[in-house]
mmCIF file of C-alpha atoms in Angstrom:
data_model
loop_
_atom_site.group_PDB
_atom_site.id
_atom_site.type_symbol
_atom_site.label_atom_id
_atom_site.label_comp_id
_atom_site.label_asym_id
_atom_site.label_seq_id
_atom_site.Cartn_x
_atom_site.Cartn_y
_atom_site.Cartn_z
ATOM 1 C CA MET A 136 51.922 173.921 44.286
ATOM 2 C CA SER A 137 48.234 173.055 44.205
ATOM 3 C CA LEU A 138 47.002 169.506 43.718
ATOM 4 C CA ARG A 139 46.110 170.360 40.116
ATOM 5 C CA ASP A 140 49.627 171.642 39.424
ATOM 6 C CA ARG A 141 51.164 168.551 41.008
ATOM 7 C CA LEU A 142 49.067 166.280 38.800
ATOM 8 C CA VAL A 143 50.050 168.208 35.676
ATOM 9 C CA VAL A 144 53.761 168.171 36.571
ATOM 10 C CA THR A 145 53.674 164.489 37.522
ATOM 11 C CA THR A 146 51.947 163.438 34.301
ATOM 12 C CA ALA A 147 54.161 165.575 32.082
ATOM 13 C CA ALA A 148 57.420 164.525 33.759
ATOM 14 C CA ALA A 149 56.604 160.823 33.991
ATOM 15 C CA ALA A 150 55.551 160.635 30.339
ATOM 16 C CA ARG A 151 58.440 162.752 29.013
ATOM 17 C CA PHE A 152 61.206 160.898 30.843
ATOM 18 C CA GLY A 153 59.473 157.538 30.444
ATOM 19 C CA SER A 154 59.351 157.884 26.677
ATOM 20 C CA GLY A 155 62.958 159.070 26.563
ATOM 21 C CA ILE A 156 64.429 156.210 28.586
ATOM 22 C CA LEU A 157 62.305 153.625 26.782
ATOM 23 C CA MET A 158 63.563 154.933 23.457
ATOM 24 C CA GLY A 159 67.220 154.875 24.528
ATOM 25 C CA THR A 160 67.094 151.389 26.044
ATOM 26 C CA ALA A 161 65.292 149.963 23.017
ATOM 27 C CA LEU A 162 67.752 151.458 20.539
ATOM 28 C CA GLY A 163 70.782 150.230 22.492
ATOM 29 C CA PHE A 164 69.274 146.747 22.799
ATOM 30 C CA TYR A 165 68.380 146.489 19.109
ATOM 31 C CA ILE A 166 71.848 147.634 18.053
ATOM 32 C CA GLY A 167 73.447 145.033 20.312
ATOM 33 C CA GLU A 168 71.111 142.307 19.068
ATOM 34 C CA SER A 169 71.952 143.122 15.448
ATOM 35 C CA GLY A 170 75.659 142.612 16.093
ATOM 36 C CA GLY A 171 76.570 146.274 16.381
ATOM 37 C CA SER A 172 79.705 147.130 18.347
ATOM 38 C CA ASP A 173 79.782 148.331 21.956
ATOM 39 C CA LEU A 174 80.771 151.757 20.653
ATOM 40 C CA ALA A 175 77.750 151.836 18.317
ATOM 41 C CA ALA A 176 75.425 151.057 21.233
ATOM 42 C CA ALA A 177 77.140 153.734 23.334
ATOM 43 C CA LEU A 178 76.601 156.316 20.577
ATOM 44 C CA VAL A 179 72.865 156.218 21.317
ATOM 45 C CA TYR A 180 73.727 157.936 24.605
ATOM 46 C CA THR A 181 76.209 160.260 22.933
ATOM 47 C CA ALA A 182 73.613 161.451 20.413
ATOM 48 C CA TYR A 183 71.063 162.068 23.145
ATOM 49 C CA PHE A 184 73.374 164.121 25.325
ATOM 50 C CA ALA A 185 74.786 165.999 22.354
ATOM 51 C CA GLY A 186 71.277 167.257 21.652
ATOM 52 C CA MET A 187 70.769 168.065 25.326
ATOM 53 C CA MET A 188 74.135 169.806 25.577
ATOM 54 C CA VAL A 189 73.507 172.140 22.657
ATOM 55 C CA PHE A 190 69.818 172.932 22.985
ATOM 56 C CA ALA A 191 68.963 172.946 26.709
ATOM 57 C CA PRO A 192 70.387 176.419 27.412
ATOM 58 C CA VAL A 193 68.931 177.720 24.155
ATOM 59 C CA TRP A 194 65.393 176.688 25.063
ATOM 60 C CA GLY A 195 65.913 177.869 28.640
ATOM 61 C CA ALA A 196 67.033 181.286 27.438
ATOM 62 C CA VAL A 197 64.131 181.503 24.971
ATOM 63 C CA ALA A 198 61.689 180.771 27.812
ATOM 64 C CA ASP A 199 63.279 183.473 29.990
ATOM 65 C CA VAL A 200 63.410 186.094 27.243
ATOM 66 C CA THR A 201 59.857 185.588 25.964
ATOM 67 C CA GLY A 202 58.220 184.779 29.294
ATOM 68 C CA ARG A 203 56.326 181.965 27.526
ATOM 69 C CA ARG A 204 57.411 178.817 29.312
ATOM 70 C CA ARG A 205 54.269 176.843 28.502
ATOM 71 C CA ALA A 206 54.443 177.665 24.793
ATOM 72 C CA VAL A 207 58.083 176.555 24.652
ATOM 73 C CA LEU A 208 57.212 173.266 26.386
ATOM 74 C CA VAL A 209 54.301 172.532 24.036
ATOM 75 C CA ALA A 210 56.200 173.375 20.843
ATOM 76 C CA THR A 211 59.266 171.342 21.766
ATOM 77 C CA GLY A 212 57.109 168.466 23.000
ATOM 78 C CA LEU A 213 55.501 168.241 19.573
ATOM 79 C CA GLY A 214 58.928 168.301 17.954
ATOM 80 C CA ALA A 215 60.145 165.434 20.154
ATOM 81 C CA THR A 216 57.068 163.369 19.338
ATOM 82 C CA LEU A 217 57.507 163.837 15.591
ATOM 83 C CA ALA A 218 61.188 162.881 15.855
ATOM 84 C CA VAL A 219 60.238 159.407 17.140
ATOM 85 C CA LEU A 220 57.847 158.524 14.325
ATOM 86 C CA PRO A 221 60.463 157.826 11.582
ATOM 87 C CA LEU A 222 61.761 154.957 13.735
ATOM 88 C CA THR A 223 58.550 153.076 12.951
ATOM 89 C CA VAL A 224 59.834 152.607 9.389
ATOM 90 C CA VAL A 225 63.622 152.515 9.993
ATOM 91 C CA ASP A 226 65.007 148.990 10.408
ATOM 92 C CA VAL A 227 67.411 149.480 13.339
ATOM 93 C CA GLU A 228 68.616 145.885 13.030
ATOM 94 C CA SER A 229 69.418 146.106 9.308
ATOM 95 C CA GLY A 230 73.094 147.027 9.677
ATOM 96 C CA SER A 231 75.154 150.214 9.731
ATOM 97 C CA GLY A 232 72.591 152.240 7.772
ATOM 98 C CA GLY A 233 69.851 151.495 10.277
ATOM 99 C CA ILE A 234 72.197 152.117 13.201
ATOM 100 C CA TRP A 235 73.246 155.555 11.984
ATOM 101 C CA ALA A 236 69.641 156.511 11.239
ATOM 102 C CA ALA A 237 68.675 155.492 14.771
ATOM 103 C CA VAL A 238 71.538 157.478 16.304
ATOM 104 C CA GLY A 239 70.628 160.551 14.257
ATOM 105 C CA LEU A 240 66.941 160.394 15.202
ATOM 106 C CA ARG A 241 67.903 159.970 18.856
ATOM 107 C CA GLY A 242 69.870 163.200 18.617
ATOM 108 C CA LEU A 243 66.975 164.970 16.893
ATOM 109 C CA TYR A 244 64.590 163.813 19.615
ATOM 110 C CA ALA A 245 66.980 165.140 22.259
ATOM 111 C CA SER A 246 67.239 168.560 20.611
ATOM 112 C CA PHE A 247 63.538 169.097 21.343
ATOM 113 C CA ALA A 248 63.280 167.147 24.601
ATOM 114 C CA ALA A 249 66.142 169.306 25.925
ATOM 115 C CA ALA A 250 63.650 172.090 26.668
ATOM 116 C CA PHE A 251 61.726 170.117 29.255
ATOM 117 C CA PRO A 252 64.196 169.870 32.185
ATOM 118 C CA PRO A 253 65.358 173.503 32.447
ATOM 119 C CA VAL A 254 61.983 175.110 31.773
ATOM 120 C CA MET A 255 59.923 172.776 33.966
ATOM 121 C CA LEU A 256 62.524 172.947 36.740
ATOM 122 C CA THR A 257 62.263 176.728 36.722
ATOM 123 C CA VAL A 258 58.491 176.492 37.110
ATOM 124 C CA VAL A 259 58.813 174.037 39.998
ATOM 125 C CA SER A 260 61.687 175.875 41.690
ATOM 126 C CA ALA A 261 59.795 179.175 41.642
ATOM 127 C CA ALA A 262 56.707 177.480 43.084
ATOM 128 C CA GLY A 263 58.719 176.237 46.079
ATOM 129 C CA GLY A 264 60.331 179.565 46.920
ATOM 130 C CA GLU A 265 63.595 179.827 48.841
ATOM 131 C CA SER A 266 62.464 177.948 51.941
ATOM 132 C CA GLY A 267 60.754 175.101 50.073
ATOM 133 C CA ARG A 268 62.889 174.895 46.938
ATOM 134 C CA GLY A 269 64.523 171.609 47.901
ATOM 135 C CA ARG A 270 61.196 169.888 48.608
ATOM 136 C CA SER A 271 59.639 171.247 45.429
ATOM 137 C CA ILE A 272 62.560 170.074 43.305
ATOM 138 C CA GLY A 273 62.515 166.745 45.126
ATOM 139 C CA PHE A 274 58.863 166.297 44.144
ATOM 140 C CA PHE A 275 59.605 167.031 40.485
ATOM 141 C CA ASN A 276 62.530 164.652 40.411
ATOM 142 C CA SER A 277 60.471 161.964 42.106
ATOM 143 C CA ALA A 278 57.912 162.284 39.295
ATOM 144 C CA ARG A 279 60.777 162.139 36.822
ATOM 145 C CA ALA A 280 62.015 158.953 38.470
ATOM 146 C CA VAL A 281 58.558 157.402 38.192
ATOM 147 C CA GLY A 282 58.781 157.970 34.442
ATOM 148 C CA PHE A 283 62.223 156.390 34.263
ATOM 149 C CA THR A 284 61.052 153.410 36.312
ATOM 150 C CA GLY A 285 58.054 152.858 34.078
ATOM 151 C CA GLY A 286 60.216 153.259 30.981
ATOM 152 C CA GLN A 287 62.750 150.670 32.112
ATOM 153 C CA LEU A 288 60.133 148.172 33.256
ATOM 154 C CA THR A 289 58.201 148.676 30.035
ATOM 155 C CA ALA A 290 61.382 148.181 28.031
ATOM 156 C CA GLY A 291 62.054 144.885 29.776
ATOM 157 C CA ALA A 292 58.516 143.706 29.147
ATOM 158 C CA LEU A 293 57.926 145.002 25.618
ATOM 159 C CA LEU A 294 61.275 144.260 23.982
ATOM 160 C CA GLY A 295 60.361 140.598 23.912
ATOM 161 C CA LEU A 296 56.725 141.154 22.960
ATOM 162 C CA LEU A 297 56.563 143.874 20.309
ATOM 163 C CA LEU A 298 58.280 144.394 16.995
ATOM 164 C CA PRO A 299 60.418 147.550 16.850
ATOM 165 C CA ASP A 300 57.904 149.548 14.791
ATOM 166 C CA SER A 301 55.101 148.882 17.297
ATOM 167 C CA LEU A 302 57.339 149.763 20.244
ATOM 168 C CA PHE A 303 58.262 153.114 18.714
ATOM 169 C CA VAL A 304 54.562 153.911 18.244
ATOM 170 C CA VAL A 305 54.162 153.399 22.004
ATOM 171 C CA ILE A 306 57.115 155.716 22.640
ATOM 172 C CA ALA A 307 55.653 158.445 20.411
ATOM 173 C CA ALA A 308 52.293 158.120 22.182
ATOM 174 C CA LEU A 309 53.955 158.606 25.585
ATOM 175 C CA SER A 310 55.757 161.677 24.291
ATOM 176 C CA LEU A 311 52.447 163.091 23.077
ATOM 177 C CA VAL A 312 50.868 162.535 26.521
ATOM 178 C CA SER A 313 53.565 164.737 28.047
ATOM 179 C CA THR A 314 52.968 167.420 25.427
ATOM 180 C CA VAL A 315 49.237 167.496 26.097
ATOM 181 C CA ALA A 316 49.837 167.649 29.863
ATOM 182 C CA VAL A 317 52.113 170.718 29.710
ATOM 183 C CA ALA A 318 49.410 172.553 27.762
ATOM 184 C CA PHE A 319 47.502 172.697 31.087
ATOM 185 C CA LEU A 320 50.464 174.108 33.040
ATOM 186 C CA LEU A 321 49.920 177.445 34.763
ATOM 187 C CA ASP A 322 52.498 179.859 33.331
ATOM 188 C CA ASP A 323 53.442 182.534 35.888
ATOM 189 C CA ALA A 324 56.726 183.508 34.242
ATOM 190 C CA PRO A 325 57.630 187.227 34.337
ATOM 191 C CA LYS A 326 56.482 188.745 31.051
ATOM 192 C CA PRO A 327 58.430 191.404 29.118
ATOM 193 C CA ASP A 328 56.805 194.817 28.757
ATOM 194 C CA ALA A 329 56.280 194.126 25.051
ATOM 195 C CA ASP A 330 56.449 190.934 23.013
ATOM 196 C CA PRO A 331 59.968 190.737 21.555
ATOM 197 C CA THR A 332 60.435 190.205 17.848
ATOM 198 C CA LEU A 333 62.149 187.080 16.576
ATOM 199 C CA ALA A 334 65.320 189.085 15.874
ATOM 200 C CA GLU A 335 65.273 190.475 19.421
ATOM 201 C CA VAL A 336 64.842 186.984 20.889
ATOM 202 C CA VAL A 337 67.742 185.627 18.837
ATOM 203 C CA SER A 338 69.964 188.565 19.806
ATOM 204 C CA GLU A 339 69.173 188.287 23.521
ATOM 205 C CA VAL A 340 69.632 184.514 23.585
ATOM 206 C CA ARG A 341 72.991 184.863 21.833
ATOM 207 C CA GLN A 342 74.159 187.466 24.349
ATOM 208 C CA ARG A 343 73.088 185.255 27.267
ATOM 209 C CA LEU A 344 74.745 182.116 25.950
ATOM 210 C CA LEU A 345 77.932 183.903 24.860
ATOM 211 C CA PRO A 346 78.302 186.668 27.464
ATOM 212 C CA ALA A 347 81.148 189.144 27.359
ATOM 213 C CA VAL A 348 83.963 188.654 29.884
ATOM 214 C CA ASP A 349 82.636 191.427 32.117
ATOM 215 C CA GLU A 350 79.110 189.952 32.078
ATOM 216 C CA ARG A 351 79.895 186.573 33.651
ATOM 217 C CA ALA A 352 79.717 187.431 37.347
ATOM 218 C CA HIS A 353 76.544 185.341 37.747
ATOM 219 C CA LEU A 354 78.542 182.250 36.741
ATOM 220 C CA ARG A 355 81.058 182.770 39.550
ATOM 221 C CA THR A 356 78.618 183.065 42.461
ATOM 222 C CA ASN A 357 79.586 180.567 45.190
ATOM 223 C CA GLY A 358 81.717 178.632 42.701
ATOM 224 C CA LEU A 359 78.842 177.923 40.313
ATOM 225 C CA GLN A 360 81.146 177.535 37.305
ATOM 226 C CA TRP A 361 83.008 174.672 39.039
ATOM 227 C CA LEU A 362 79.740 172.888 39.713
ATOM 228 C CA TYR A 363 79.151 172.785 35.963
ATOM 229 C CA VAL A 364 82.642 171.355 35.373
ATOM 230 C CA ALA A 365 82.084 168.716 38.062
ATOM 231 C CA LEU A 366 78.727 167.736 36.572
ATOM 232 C CA ALA A 367 80.411 167.140 33.218
ATOM 233 C CA LEU A 368 83.094 164.958 34.831
ATOM 234 C CA ARG A 369 80.548 163.018 36.869
ATOM 235 C CA ASN A 370 78.442 162.309 33.814
ATOM 236 C CA MET A 371 81.502 161.050 31.962
ATOM 237 C CA SER A 372 81.750 158.336 34.603
ATOM 238 C CA VAL A 373 78.132 157.374 35.029
ATOM 239 C CA LEU A 374 76.865 157.743 31.475
ATOM 240 C CA GLY A 375 79.946 156.084 30.065
ATOM 241 C CA VAL A 376 79.111 153.024 32.165
ATOM 242 C CA MET A 377 75.349 153.257 31.679
ATOM 243 C CA SER A 378 75.682 153.465 27.891
ATOM 244 C CA LEU A 379 76.906 149.862 27.835
ATOM 245 C CA MET A 380 74.302 148.453 30.224
ATOM 246 C CA PRO A 381 71.885 147.270 27.461
ATOM 247 C CA VAL A 382 74.820 145.166 26.227
ATOM 248 C CA TYR A 383 76.639 144.424 29.515
ATOM 249 C CA LEU A 384 73.643 143.089 31.450
ATOM 250 C CA PRO A 385 72.420 140.471 28.938
ATOM 251 C CA GLN A 386 75.822 139.511 27.510
ATOM 252 C CA SER A 387 78.275 139.764 30.429
ATOM 253 C CA LEU A 388 75.892 138.986 33.303
ATOM 254 C CA GLY A 389 73.619 136.668 31.322
ATOM 255 C CA LEU A 390 70.368 138.416 32.311
ATOM 256 C CA SER A 391 67.157 137.962 30.363
ATOM 257 C CA GLU A 392 65.427 140.970 28.815
ATOM 258 C CA PHE A 393 62.936 140.982 31.699
ATOM 259 C CA LEU A 394 65.615 140.864 34.425
ATOM 260 C CA MET A 395 67.580 143.520 32.581
ATOM 261 C CA GLY A 396 64.526 145.774 32.717
ATOM 262 C CA VAL A 397 64.003 145.033 36.413
ATOM 263 C CA LEU A 398 67.614 145.843 37.260
ATOM 264 C CA LEU A 399 67.637 149.059 35.216
ATOM 265 C CA ALA A 400 64.360 150.088 36.851
ATOM 266 C CA LEU A 401 65.890 149.892 40.335
ATOM 267 C CA ASN A 402 67.771 153.120 39.680
ATOM 268 C CA PRO A 403 64.772 155.360 38.901
ATOM 269 C CA ALA A 404 62.547 153.492 41.364
ATOM 270 C CA GLY A 405 65.056 154.253 44.091
ATOM 271 C CA GLN A 406 65.208 157.853 42.914
ATOM 272 C CA ALA A 407 61.444 158.192 43.360
ATOM 273 C CA VAL A 408 62.023 157.675 47.092
ATOM 274 C CA PHE A 409 65.462 159.239 47.530
ATOM 275 C CA MET A 410 64.526 162.459 45.708
ATOM 276 C CA LEU A 411 61.796 163.199 48.240
ATOM 277 C CA VAL A 412 64.094 162.376 51.158
ATOM 278 C CA PHE A 413 67.022 164.440 49.922
ATOM 279 C CA GLY A 414 64.706 167.309 48.992
ATOM 280 C CA ARG A 415 63.937 167.701 52.686
ATOM 281 C CA VAL A 416 67.575 167.191 53.646
ATOM 282 C CA ALA A 417 68.619 169.979 51.256
ATOM 283 C CA ASP A 418 66.275 172.406 53.042
ATOM 284 C CA VAL A 419 67.701 171.438 56.451
ATOM 285 C CA THR A 420 71.430 170.828 56.047
ATOM 286 C CA GLY A 421 72.182 172.764 52.854
ATOM 287 C CA ARG A 422 73.223 171.895 49.320
ATOM 288 C CA LYS A 423 76.989 171.280 49.229
ATOM 289 C CA ARG A 424 77.158 168.106 51.292
ATOM 290 C CA LEU A 425 74.524 166.470 49.103
ATOM 291 C CA VAL A 426 76.396 167.397 45.930
ATOM 292 C CA THR A 427 79.695 166.043 47.297
ATOM 293 C CA PHE A 428 78.136 162.796 48.530
ATOM 294 C CA GLY A 429 76.399 162.310 45.193
ATOM 295 C CA MET A 430 79.591 162.797 43.209
ATOM 296 C CA ALA A 431 81.499 160.301 45.371
ATOM 297 C CA GLY A 432 78.741 157.697 45.121
ATOM 298 C CA SER A 433 78.674 158.078 41.355
ATOM 299 C CA ALA A 434 82.366 157.180 41.102
ATOM 300 C CA LEU A 435 81.829 154.195 43.389
ATOM 301 C CA PHE A 436 78.954 153.005 41.188
ATOM 302 C CA ALA A 437 81.312 152.446 38.261
ATOM 303 C CA LEU A 438 83.530 150.237 40.441
ATOM 304 C CA VAL A 439 80.651 148.189 41.838
ATOM 305 C CA ALA A 440 79.245 147.694 38.332
ATOM 306 C CA ALA A 441 82.640 146.395 37.210
ATOM 307 C CA ALA A 442 82.598 143.892 40.097
ATOM 308 C CA ALA A 443 79.238 142.405 39.052
ATOM 309 C CA THR A 444 80.921 139.688 36.985
ATOM 310 C CA LEU A 445 83.030 138.420 39.928
ATOM 311 C CA PRO A 446 80.435 136.149 41.635
ATOM 312 C CA ALA A 447 80.339 132.628 40.248
ATOM 313 C CA THR A 448 76.560 132.298 40.242
ATOM 314 C CA ALA A 449 73.900 134.134 38.280
ATOM 315 C CA ALA A 450 72.166 135.061 41.533
ATOM 316 C CA GLY A 451 75.394 136.574 42.870
ATOM 317 C CA LYS A 452 75.900 138.640 39.715
ATOM 318 C CA PHE A 453 72.335 139.893 39.943
ATOM 319 C CA ALA A 454 72.789 140.775 43.637
ATOM 320 C CA VAL A 455 75.869 142.914 42.939
ATOM 321 C CA GLY A 456 73.922 144.579 40.141
ATOM 322 C CA VAL A 457 71.159 145.412 42.624
ATOM 323 C CA VAL A 458 73.695 147.059 44.942
ATOM 324 C CA ALA A 459 75.164 149.057 42.051
ATOM 325 C CA PHE A 460 71.836 150.419 40.854
ATOM 326 C CA LEU A 461 70.575 151.291 44.333
ATOM 327 C CA LEU A 462 73.872 153.091 44.945
ATOM 328 C CA ILE A 463 73.545 155.190 41.818
ATOM 329 C CA ALA A 464 69.905 155.930 42.682
ATOM 330 C CA ALA A 465 70.902 157.400 46.048
ATOM 331 C CA SER A 466 73.967 159.177 44.654
ATOM 332 C CA PHE A 467 72.148 160.729 41.716
ATOM 333 C CA SER A 468 69.278 161.857 43.941
ATOM 334 C CA ALA A 469 71.590 163.568 46.412
ATOM 335 C CA MET A 470 73.696 165.222 43.717
ATOM 336 C CA THR A 471 70.753 166.368 41.610
ATOM 337 C CA THR A 472 68.672 167.742 44.473
ATOM 338 C CA GLY A 473 71.642 169.579 45.932
ATOM 339 C CA ALA A 474 72.813 170.955 42.579
ATOM 340 C CA LEU A 475 69.383 172.153 41.459
ATOM 341 C CA ALA A 476 68.657 173.823 44.781
ATOM 342 C CA PHE A 477 72.120 175.437 44.672
ATOM 343 C CA ILE A 478 71.469 176.854 41.195
ATOM 344 C CA GLY A 479 68.043 178.093 42.298
ATOM 345 C CA ASP A 480 69.666 179.831 45.283
ATOM 346 C CA VAL A 481 72.307 181.717 43.307
ATOM 347 C CA ALA A 482 70.570 182.351 39.957
ATOM 348 C CA PRO A 483 69.291 185.871 39.196
ATOM 349 C CA PRO A 484 65.467 185.753 38.843
ATOM 350 C CA ASN A 485 65.519 186.460 35.103
ATOM 351 C CA ARG A 486 68.218 183.875 34.321
ATOM 352 C CA GLU A 487 67.084 180.771 36.187
ATOM 353 C CA SER A 488 65.880 178.773 33.161
ATOM 354 C CA GLU A 489 69.096 179.720 31.384
ATOM 355 C CA LEU A 490 71.298 178.496 34.254
ATOM 356 C CA MET A 491 69.209 175.349 34.651
ATOM 357 C CA GLY A 492 69.795 174.810 30.932
ATOM 358 C CA LEU A 493 73.541 175.263 31.366
ATOM 359 C CA ARG A 494 73.414 172.479 33.954
ATOM 360 C CA THR A 495 71.921 170.229 31.293
ATOM 361 C CA THR A 496 74.641 171.366 28.886
ATOM 362 C CA ALA A 497 77.345 170.486 31.414
ATOM 363 C CA LYS A 498 75.780 167.076 31.914
ATOM 364 C CA GLY A 499 75.550 166.762 28.139
ATOM 365 C CA VAL A 500 79.292 167.289 27.758
ATOM 366 C CA GLY A 501 79.829 164.290 30.002
ATOM 367 C CA GLY A 502 77.103 162.397 28.189
ATOM 368 C CA VAL A 503 78.889 162.964 24.882
ATOM 369 C CA LEU A 504 82.412 162.197 26.080
ATOM 370 C CA GLY A 505 81.664 159.408 28.560
ATOM 371 C CA PRO A 506 80.095 156.850 26.201
ATOM 372 C CA VAL A 507 82.837 157.442 23.629
ATOM 373 C CA PHE A 508 85.518 157.121 26.333
ATOM 374 C CA VAL A 509 84.161 153.989 28.020
ATOM 375 C CA GLY A 510 82.699 152.463 24.859
ATOM 376 C CA GLY A 511 85.944 153.061 22.996
ATOM 377 C CA LEU A 512 87.960 151.440 25.783
ATOM 378 C CA ALA A 513 85.630 148.443 25.693
ATOM 379 C CA LEU A 514 86.764 147.793 22.127
ATOM 380 C CA VAL A 515 90.321 147.029 23.307
ATOM 381 C CA VAL A 516 89.923 145.949 26.948
ATOM 382 C CA SER A 517 87.191 144.176 28.894
ATOM 383 C CA LYS A 518 84.069 146.080 29.899
ATOM 384 C CA GLU A 519 85.061 145.654 33.543
ATOM 385 C CA VAL A 520 88.404 147.405 33.008
ATOM 386 C CA ALA A 521 86.653 150.125 30.999
ATOM 387 C CA PHE A 522 84.248 150.687 33.904
ATOM 388 C CA VAL A 523 87.137 151.039 36.381
ATOM 389 C CA ALA A 524 88.774 153.624 34.125
ATOM 390 C CA GLY A 525 85.406 155.343 33.840
ATOM 391 C CA ALA A 526 85.378 155.931 37.620
ATOM 392 C CA VAL A 527 88.333 158.337 37.403
ATOM 393 C CA PRO A 528 86.376 161.423 36.181
ATOM 394 C CA GLY A 529 83.880 160.840 39.016
ATOM 395 C CA VAL A 530 86.685 160.963 41.581
ATOM 396 C CA LEU A 531 87.929 164.232 40.075
ATOM 397 C CA ALA A 532 84.390 165.662 40.219
ATOM 398 C CA THR A 533 84.128 164.804 43.910
ATOM 399 C CA LEU A 534 87.385 166.573 44.758
ATOM 400 C CA LEU A 535 86.421 169.608 42.665
ATOM 401 C CA VAL A 536 83.101 170.305 44.401
ATOM 402 C CA ALA A 537 84.521 169.547 47.844
ATOM 403 C CA VAL A 538 87.229 172.176 47.417
ATOM 404 C CA THR A 539 85.580 174.898 45.291
ATOM 405 C CA LEU A 540 81.839 174.926 45.991
ATOM 406 C CA VAL A 541 80.609 177.373 48.665
ATOM 407 C CA GLU A 542 77.372 176.568 50.506
ATOM 408 C CA SER A 543 74.493 178.758 49.319
ATOM 409 C CA TYR A 544 71.745 178.134 51.864
ATOM 410 C CA GLY A 545 70.965 178.493 55.544
ATOM 411 C CA ALA A 546 73.335 178.709 58.482
ATOM 412 C CA ARG A 547 76.137 177.067 56.489
ATOM 413 C CA ALA A 548 75.992 179.591 53.642
ATOM 414 C CA ARG A 549 79.396 180.834 52.501
ATOM 415 C CA VAL A 550 81.272 178.173 54.491
ATOM 416 C CA PRO A 551 84.328 177.239 52.376
ATOM 417 C CA LEU A 552 86.140 173.989 51.632
ATOM 418 C CA PHE A 553 84.465 170.853 52.992
ATOM 419 C CA GLY A 554 81.759 172.748 54.858
ATOM 420 C CA SER A 555 83.290 172.097 58.267
#
């Protein structure tokens, strides 16, 4: 990618993911502050990943079918921005009515924001080519992590300074910055011979998302279908635990809003570094080992997070929290870089956005089930016990990819089992 393209991608990714994480953290915090239950706070995550789960492959398929990636990104970016604005007049802290309105708007936001990851990843993956795909994806994910870091730090700083309506104006403004940035993206997507009609687009998207039994061979390449299952299980673990962090950190660990923001920001800040490192590793050692390591580290994260209440001092609790969030930063970076490069390796050229979107759908399944699973458990047992139970799907995900995934790149391509 040229310097211009890198600036556009960095600005768009940082603003899109920054606005999204700031919105989610703020909603979870406000619900907890208003006396909402742990499950209610967790539903903010569930709503987000429900929108991602349903709409990511749809937008990805639309981009592939029409060949208009930039137009899809601009249109959905505007939709996401407009979905934030009603929160400036909704009183999230007013009780159940405000909580349900907030959860619904979070889901609406996600239904539009879902287009960004699969479509932008396809642009970036194609720019890197086969030999540089890992590095190119690592760059994108590093920019994404910068947005998450800024969003978490901003959340920690602004939650105590701004009223909710003012904070949601800031979030909408960030979303708009991303939308404007993608308007300058160079769109080199393969174009159809003739512009399809709306009916043709709908028909083609439906056939892609619901393929006949004899048209699913692309999902079986190198065990791709099992990667999607493992991603769903992994996200059950991590997002189930993460959904309670806006409540767990201030209430169970006794952290201030500022320290909560600092701790949450360690994850994406670490990703900004680890993504670049693992992007190069993926192009040298292959994809499978990174995916397996990332899955295992994700399960371990849930256990370390549960142990954060064990130290007697506030400093000790904070230190264990630091270890937990640096661990998930490294694990997520390895898993994501390896998985995205793997999908780019095995995807047919005219289905890459679609298969990137299915990855988001698989993650969304875990994002829907995990917060309900862990948040529901936290209603009847302690959060620490709920976190330990939440590690179980991550362990299953690790075993699944270790046994079923077949390396897709380099000298280790097609090596079965553990890649030995």
